[in-house]
Coordinates of C-alpha atoms in Angstrom, one line a residue:
M246 CA -35.1 -5.8 12.4
A247 CA -35.0 -6.9 8.8
R248 CA -31.9 -8.7 7.6
A249 CA -29.5 -7.2 5.1
A250 CA -28.0 -9.0 2.2
V251 CA -25.1 -8.7 -0.2
V252 CA -26.2 -8.9 -3.8
G253 CA -23.1 -7.8 -5.7
A254 CA -19.4 -8.2 -5.1
G255 CA -16.2 -7.1 -6.9
M256 CA -12.6 -6.4 -6.4
T257 CA -9.4 -5.6 -8.3
K258 CA -6.3 -7.7 -8.3
F259 CA -4.3 -6.9 -5.2
G260 CA -0.7 -6.1 -5.8
V261 CA 1.3 -3.2 -7.3
H262 CA -0.7 -0.7 -9.3
D263 CA 0.1 2.6 -11.1
T264 CA -3.6 3.4 -11.1
P265 CA -4.8 6.2 -8.9
M266 CA -7.0 5.2 -5.9
Q267 CA -10.2 6.7 -7.5
E268 CA -9.7 4.5 -10.6
L269 CA -8.9 1.4 -8.6
F270 CA -12.2 1.9 -6.7
D271 CA -14.0 2.4 -10.0
E272 CA -12.9 -1.0 -11.1
A273 CA -14.1 -2.7 -8.0
A274 CA -17.3 -0.7 -7.7
F275 CA -18.5 -1.3 -11.3
A276 CA -17.7 -5.0 -10.9
A277 CA -19.9 -5.1 -7.8
L278 CA -22.7 -3.1 -9.5
D279 CA -22.5 -5.3 -12.6
D280 CA -22.7 -8.4 -10.4
A281 CA -25.8 -7.0 -8.7
G282 CA -27.4 -6.0 -12.0
V283 CA -27.7 -2.3 -10.9
S284 CA -26.2 1.0 -12.0
S285 CA -25.0 4.1 -10.2
P286 CA -28.4 5.8 -10.1
D287 CA -29.8 2.9 -8.2
I288 CA -27.5 3.5 -5.2
D289 CA -28.9 5.3 -2.2
A290 CA -25.6 5.9 -0.4
L291 CA -21.9 5.2 -0.6
Y292 CA -20.0 4.0 2.5
F293 CA -16.3 4.2 1.6
G294 CA -13.1 3.2 3.4
N295 CA -9.6 4.6 3.1
A296 CA -7.2 4.7 6.0
M297 CA -3.9 6.1 4.8
G298 CA -4.5 8.3 1.8
G299 CA -3.9 11.6 3.6
S300 CA -0.4 10.4 4.6
T301 CA 0.6 8.4 1.6
E302 CA -0.7 10.5 -1.3
N303 CA -2.0 13.8 0.2
E304 CA -5.5 12.6 -0.6
T305 CA -8.1 13.7 2.0
H306 CA -11.8 14.3 1.7
L307 CA -12.0 11.3 -0.6
G308 CA -15.7 10.6 -0.2
P309 CA -17.0 13.1 -2.8
K310 CA -14.0 12.4 -5.1
I311 CA -14.8 8.7 -5.2
A312 CA -18.5 9.4 -5.6
A313 CA -17.9 11.6 -8.6
H314 CA -15.7 8.9 -10.2
V315 CA -18.5 6.3 -10.0
G316 CA -21.3 8.7 -11.0
M317 CA -22.9 9.0 -7.6
S318 CA -22.6 12.7 -6.7
G319 CA -25.6 13.9 -4.9
I320 CA -26.2 10.9 -2.6
P321 CA -24.9 10.7 1.0
V322 CA -21.2 9.6 1.1
Q323 CA -19.4 8.7 4.2
R324 CA -15.6 7.9 4.4
F325 CA -14.5 5.6 7.2
E326 CA -11.1 5.2 8.8
D327 CA -10.4 2.5 11.4
A328 CA -6.9 1.4 10.5
C329 CA -6.9 -2.1 8.9
A330 CA -10.6 -2.6 9.9
T331 CA -11.6 0.5 7.8
S332 CA -13.9 -1.0 5.2
S333 CA -15.4 -3.7 7.5
N334 CA -16.5 -0.9 9.7
A335 CA -18.0 0.8 6.6
F336 CA -19.7 -2.5 5.9
K337 CA -21.1 -2.7 9.4
N338 CA -22.6 0.8 9.1
A339 CA -24.1 0.0 5.7
V340 CA -25.7 -3.2 7.1
E341 CA -27.2 -1.2 10.0
A342 CA -28.4 1.5 7.7
V343 CA -30.4 -0.9 5.5
E344 CA -31.7 -2.9 8.4
A345 CA -32.9 0.4 10.0
G346 CA -34.7 1.4 6.8
V347 CA -32.5 4.5 6.2
H348 CA -31.4 3.2 2.8
D349 CA -32.4 0.3 0.6
V350 CA -29.3 -0.1 -1.6
V351 CA -25.8 0.9 -0.5
L352 CA -22.5 0.6 -2.2
V353 CA -19.8 -0.1 0.4
G354 CA -16.1 -0.7 -0.1
G355 CA -12.6 0.7 0.1
T356 CA -9.3 1.3 -1.6
E357 CA -5.7 1.9 -0.7
R358 CA -2.3 2.2 -2.3
C359 CA 0.5 1.0 0.0
T360 CA 3.4 0.1 -2.3
P361 CA 6.3 2.3 -3.5
K362 CA 4.1 3.4 -6.4
T363 CA 2.8 6.0 -3.9
G364 CA 6.3 7.5 -3.8
K365 CA 6.9 6.2 -0.3
D366 CA 9.5 3.5 0.4
T367 CA 9.1 0.6 2.8
P368 CA 10.6 2.4 5.9
E369 CA 8.3 5.4 5.3
M370 CA 5.2 3.2 4.8
T371 CA 6.1 1.3 8.0
R372 CA 6.2 4.6 9.8
I373 CA 2.8 5.6 8.4
F374 CA 1.3 2.2 9.3
G375 CA 2.7 2.7 12.8
S376 CA 0.6 5.8 13.2
A377 CA -2.2 3.5 14.2
S378 CA -0.3 2.7 17.4
H379 CA -0.2 4.8 20.6
R380 CA 1.5 8.1 19.9
Q381 CA 2.9 8.7 23.4
Y382 CA 3.6 5.2 24.7
E383 CA 4.4 3.0 21.6
Q384 CA 5.6 5.1 18.7
P385 CA 8.6 6.7 20.6
T386 CA 9.9 3.2 21.3
G387 CA 10.1 2.4 17.6
L388 CA 7.5 -0.4 18.0
T389 CA 6.0 -1.2 14.6
F390 CA 3.3 -3.8 13.8
P391 CA 5.6 -6.7 13.1
G392 CA 6.8 -6.1 16.7
V393 CA 3.3 -5.7 18.1
F394 CA 2.1 -9.0 16.7
A395 CA 5.4 -10.7 17.5
L396 CA 4.9 -9.8 21.2
L397 CA 1.3 -11.2 21.1
T398 CA 2.5 -14.4 19.4
K399 CA 5.5 -14.9 21.7
R400 CA 3.2 -14.8 24.6
H401 CA 1.0 -17.3 23.0
M402 CA 4.0 -19.5 22.3
H403 CA 5.1 -19.2 25.9
V404 CA 1.7 -20.1 27.3
H405 CA 0.6 -22.8 24.8
G406 CA 3.7 -24.2 23.2
T407 CA 3.0 -22.9 19.7
T408 CA 6.0 -23.4 17.5
E409 CA 7.7 -21.6 14.6
E410 CA 7.0 -24.6 12.4
Q411 CA 3.3 -24.3 13.1
L412 CA 3.5 -20.6 12.0
A413 CA 5.2 -21.8 8.8
H414 CA 2.3 -24.2 8.1
I415 CA 0.0 -21.3 8.0
A416 CA 2.2 -19.5 5.5
V417 CA 2.3 -22.6 3.3
K418 CA -1.5 -23.0 3.5
N419 CA -2.3 -19.5 2.7
H420 CA 0.2 -19.3 -0.2
G421 CA -1.3 -22.5 -1.6
N422 CA -4.8 -20.9 -1.5
G423 CA -3.5 -17.7 -2.9
A424 CA -2.1 -19.6 -5.9
L425 CA -5.7 -20.5 -6.8
N426 CA -6.9 -16.9 -6.5
P427 CA -6.4 -14.8 -9.6
N428 CA -6.8 -11.6 -7.6
A429 CA -4.1 -12.5 -5.1
H430 CA -0.9 -10.4 -4.8
F431 CA 1.2 -13.6 -4.4
G432 CA 0.3 -16.5 -6.7
K433 CA 3.0 -19.1 -5.9
E434 CA 3.2 -21.9 -3.4
V435 CA 5.9 -22.1 -0.7
T436 CA 7.2 -24.9 1.5
V437 CA 7.7 -25.1 5.3
E438 CA 11.4 -25.0 4.6
D439 CA 11.0 -21.9 2.5
A440 CA 9.2 -20.2 5.4
L441 CA 11.7 -21.3 8.1
D442 CA 14.7 -20.3 6.0
S443 CA 13.4 -16.8 5.3
P444 CA 15.0 -13.9 7.2
V445 CA 13.9 -12.9 10.6
I446 CA 11.8 -9.7 10.7
A447 CA 10.6 -9.6 14.3
D448 CA 11.2 -12.7 16.4
P449 CA 9.4 -15.2 16.0
F450 CA 8.3 -13.8 12.6
R451 CA 10.3 -14.4 9.4
L452 CA 9.6 -12.7 6.1
M453 CA 7.2 -15.5 5.1
D454 CA 5.2 -14.9 8.2
C455 CA 4.3 -11.3 7.1
C456 CA 1.7 -10.1 4.7
P457 CA 2.8 -7.6 2.0
F458 CA 2.0 -4.0 1.4
S459 CA -0.5 -4.0 -1.5
D460 CA -2.6 -1.7 -3.7
G461 CA -6.2 -2.5 -4.5
A462 CA -9.9 -2.0 -4.0
S463 CA -13.0 -4.0 -3.2
A464 CA -16.7 -3.3 -3.1
V465 CA -20.1 -4.9 -2.3
V466 CA -23.7 -3.9 -2.8
V467 CA -25.7 -4.2 0.4
V468 CA -29.5 -4.2 0.3
S469 CA -32.4 -4.5 2.7
D470 CA -34.2 -7.7 3.3
D471 CA -37.2 -6.6 1.3
A472 CA -35.1 -5.4 -1.6
A473 CA -33.0 -8.7 -1.7
T474 CA -35.9 -10.7 -3.2
S475 CA -35.5 -8.7 -6.4
Y476 CA -31.9 -9.9 -6.9
D477 CA -30.3 -13.2 -8.0
A478 CA -28.4 -15.2 -5.3
P479 CA -28.5 -12.8 -2.4
V480 CA -26.2 -13.8 0.5
D481 CA -27.6 -12.8 3.9
V482 CA -25.7 -10.9 6.5
S483 CA -27.0 -12.5 9.7
G484 CA -24.7 -10.7 12.2
V485 CA -22.0 -8.1 12.5
G486 CA -20.2 -7.4 15.7
H487 CA -17.8 -4.5 16.5
A488 CA -15.6 -4.2 19.6
T489 CA -12.5 -2.3 20.8
D490 CA -9.7 -3.1 23.2
V491 CA -7.3 -0.8 25.0
I492 CA -4.3 0.9 23.5
P493 CA -1.3 0.6 24.3
I494 CA -0.9 -3.2 24.3
G495 CA 0.9 -3.0 27.6
D496 CA -2.5 -2.1 29.2
K497 CA -4.2 -5.2 27.8
A498 CA -5.6 -7.6 30.5
E499 CA -3.9 -10.5 28.8
I500 CA -1.3 -10.0 26.1
G501 CA -1.8 -13.3 24.3
V502 CA -5.5 -12.7 23.8
T503 CA -7.2 -10.5 21.3
Q504 CA -10.2 -9.6 23.5
A505 CA -11.9 -7.2 21.0
A506 CA -12.2 -10.2 18.5
R507 CA -13.8 -12.3 21.2
D508 CA -16.3 -9.6 22.0
A509 CA -17.1 -8.8 18.4
A510 CA -17.6 -12.5 17.6
A511 CA -19.9 -12.9 20.5
Q512 CA -22.0 -10.0 19.3
A513 CA -22.1 -11.4 15.7
Y514 CA -23.0 -14.9 16.8
E515 CA -25.8 -13.6 19.1
Q516 CA -27.3 -11.4 16.3
A517 CA -27.2 -14.3 13.9
G518 CA -28.7 -16.7 16.5
T519 CA -25.8 -19.1 15.9
T520 CA -22.5 -20.3 17.4
A521 CA -18.9 -20.8 16.3
D522 CA -19.6 -24.5 15.8
A523 CA -22.0 -23.7 12.9
M524 CA -19.3 -21.8 10.9
E525 CA -18.2 -23.8 7.9
F526 CA -15.2 -21.6 6.9
A527 CA -13.6 -18.3 7.8
E528 CA -11.7 -15.3 6.4
V529 CA -9.5 -13.9 9.2
H530 CA -7.0 -11.0 9.5
D531 CA -3.7 -12.8 9.1
C532 CA -1.5 -9.8 8.8
F533 CA 1.0 -12.2 10.4
T534 CA 0.8 -15.9 10.7
G535 CA 0.5 -15.6 14.5
A536 CA -2.5 -13.3 14.0
E537 CA -4.3 -16.1 12.3
I538 CA -3.8 -18.3 15.3
L539 CA -5.1 -15.7 17.7
A540 CA -8.1 -15.1 15.4
S541 CA -9.0 -18.7 15.0
E542 CA -9.2 -19.1 18.8
A543 CA -10.9 -15.7 19.4
L544 CA -13.7 -16.7 16.9
G545 CA -14.1 -20.1 18.7
L546 CA -13.2 -22.1 15.6
V547 CA -10.6 -24.0 17.6
E548 CA -10.0 -24.3 21.3
D549 CA -7.7 -21.8 23.0
G550 CA -4.1 -22.9 22.5
Q551 CA -4.9 -25.1 19.6
G552 CA -4.6 -22.6 16.7
G553 CA -1.1 -23.7 15.7
V554 CA -1.8 -27.4 16.2
A555 CA -4.9 -27.1 14.0
A556 CA -2.8 -25.5 11.2
E557 CA -0.1 -28.2 11.5
E558 CA -2.7 -31.0 11.4
G559 CA -4.4 -29.6 8.3
R560 CA -7.6 -28.8 10.0
T561 CA -7.7 -25.2 8.6
A562 CA -6.8 -26.2 5.1
R563 CA -9.3 -26.0 2.3
D564 CA -10.1 -29.7 2.8
G565 CA -10.0 -29.5 6.6
D566 CA -12.9 -29.4 9.0
I567 CA -12.7 -25.6 9.4
P568 CA -11.0 -24.0 6.3
I569 CA -9.5 -20.6 7.1
N570 CA -8.5 -18.0 4.5
P571 CA -9.4 -19.9 1.3
S572 CA -8.7 -16.6 -0.5
G573 CA -5.1 -16.8 0.5
G574 CA -5.7 -14.3 3.3
L575 CA -3.8 -11.1 3.8
K576 CA -0.6 -13.3 3.7
A577 CA -1.0 -14.2 0.0
K578 CA -4.0 -12.3 -1.3
G579 CA -2.5 -9.0 0.0
H580 CA -3.4 -6.2 2.3
P581 CA -4.4 -2.8 0.8
I582 CA -5.5 -1.4 4.2
G583 CA -8.8 0.3 3.3
A584 CA -9.9 -2.5 0.9
T585 CA -9.1 -5.5 3.1
G586 CA -12.4 -5.7 5.1
T587 CA -14.8 -5.7 2.2
A588 CA -12.4 -8.1 0.2
Q589 CA -13.2 -10.6 3.0
I590 CA -16.9 -10.0 2.4
V591 CA -16.3 -10.6 -1.4
E592 CA -14.7 -13.9 -0.6
L593 CA -17.6 -15.0 1.8
T594 CA -20.1 -14.0 -0.9
E595 CA -18.4 -15.9 -3.7
Q596 CA -17.8 -19.0 -1.6
I597 CA -21.4 -19.2 -0.3
R598 CA -22.7 -18.7 -3.9
G599 CA -20.3 -21.3 -5.2
D600 CA -18.5 -18.8 -7.5
A601 CA -15.0 -19.1 -6.1
G602 CA -13.5 -21.0 -9.0
E603 CA -10.5 -23.3 -8.3
R604 CA -10.5 -22.4 -4.5
Q605 CA -14.2 -23.2 -4.1
L606 CA -15.0 -25.1 -0.9
D607 CA -17.4 -28.0 -1.0
G608 CA -21.0 -27.0 -0.3
V609 CA -20.5 -24.2 2.2
E610 CA -23.5 -22.2 3.3
R611 CA -22.3 -20.2 6.3
G612 CA -19.0 -18.4 7.0
V613 CA -17.5 -15.7 9.2
A614 CA -15.1 -12.8 8.5
H615 CA -12.7 -11.3 11.1
N616 CA -11.0 -8.0 10.4
L617 CA -8.9 -6.1 13.0
G618 CA -7.4 -2.7 13.1
G619 CA -4.2 -1.4 14.8
D620 CA -2.6 -3.4 17.5
S621 CA -5.8 -5.6 17.8
A622 CA -7.6 -2.7 19.3
T623 CA -10.5 -2.7 16.8
T624 CA -12.2 -5.8 15.4
V625 CA -15.3 -6.3 13.2
V626 CA -16.7 -9.8 12.8
S627 CA -19.4 -10.6 10.2
V628 CA -21.5 -13.8 9.8
M629 CA -23.0 -14.5 6.4
E630 CA -25.1 -17.3 5.1
A631 CA -27.0 -18.6 2.1
R632 CA -30.6 -17.4 1.9
Q633 CA -33.0 -20.2 2.7

């Protein structure tokens, strides 16, 4: 099949917004269209992600509402929901659509508002987030996602000797990267001591190990291989994998392993005709610092058990041998659920083009994005590279 490419990318600043979701998406969408040099009538289809709008703001059937806001009524519009992997699943479907010849030019992205500006406070938002866990076996126990990933991380610590200080190094790294990203929710650096002195949320996680609730939107323009030649600086999508694992987490074959990520990565690498060793940088789903460790190992970027060590040694820093989350990741850039997946694609696109500003990595041409949903039950992995 022909390869797809990203030819336009845009996003809002992640953080706290009074702006309605439709208007947030407008900002990201028009930035992506402008970047691609196209306008709304050029778009064949809109693939849109929003996970929580029905619960947070009584906003369902958002597809046609969003399409009307960006001047695209009349074209096919599909809304996706896959918890935190929502817009990366929209991206996967857009890539497959243009590769299959169904469409030539697709706008894909997502938006979410998760801060108290929705009218929901932190306990209520935590309950809404928790709806992505198992209704019968997990929710009645009061298990929320800090607890879910704390359990996964504690198992990793038990098996591999990962330490809280290594988790703190991930927080320090990602906040340092976020300080260079004008669209990041958090723009200040922190120290290991700051992280270790912050209050405990769910052992072993402290406040500085946890990503924030954020508002924001992101979007990219995906085109077919044939169409890509008409655009400036297309970035090829060489592989996208999508896999699921069992829910509840108690049924997982191995608690300290995110198997869906391993399966999705294997699919993406096979499609791309490449391996983990060829990846020059990564954007991974670090909803918690421990999740970055699990992701780095699942993607094959470091050996199993070495994710914490790699962070502590600086190997995953921007000047390390395998930079992870140069954007600041969810930890510092922020996490507006439905926008997170395509925000990772925005970062890969800008880094590979050399357009990432102060956080630009040196000469990278190939990267991988990892976006998970729920208690690691859904994962989408995308490989992108410079067009040769």
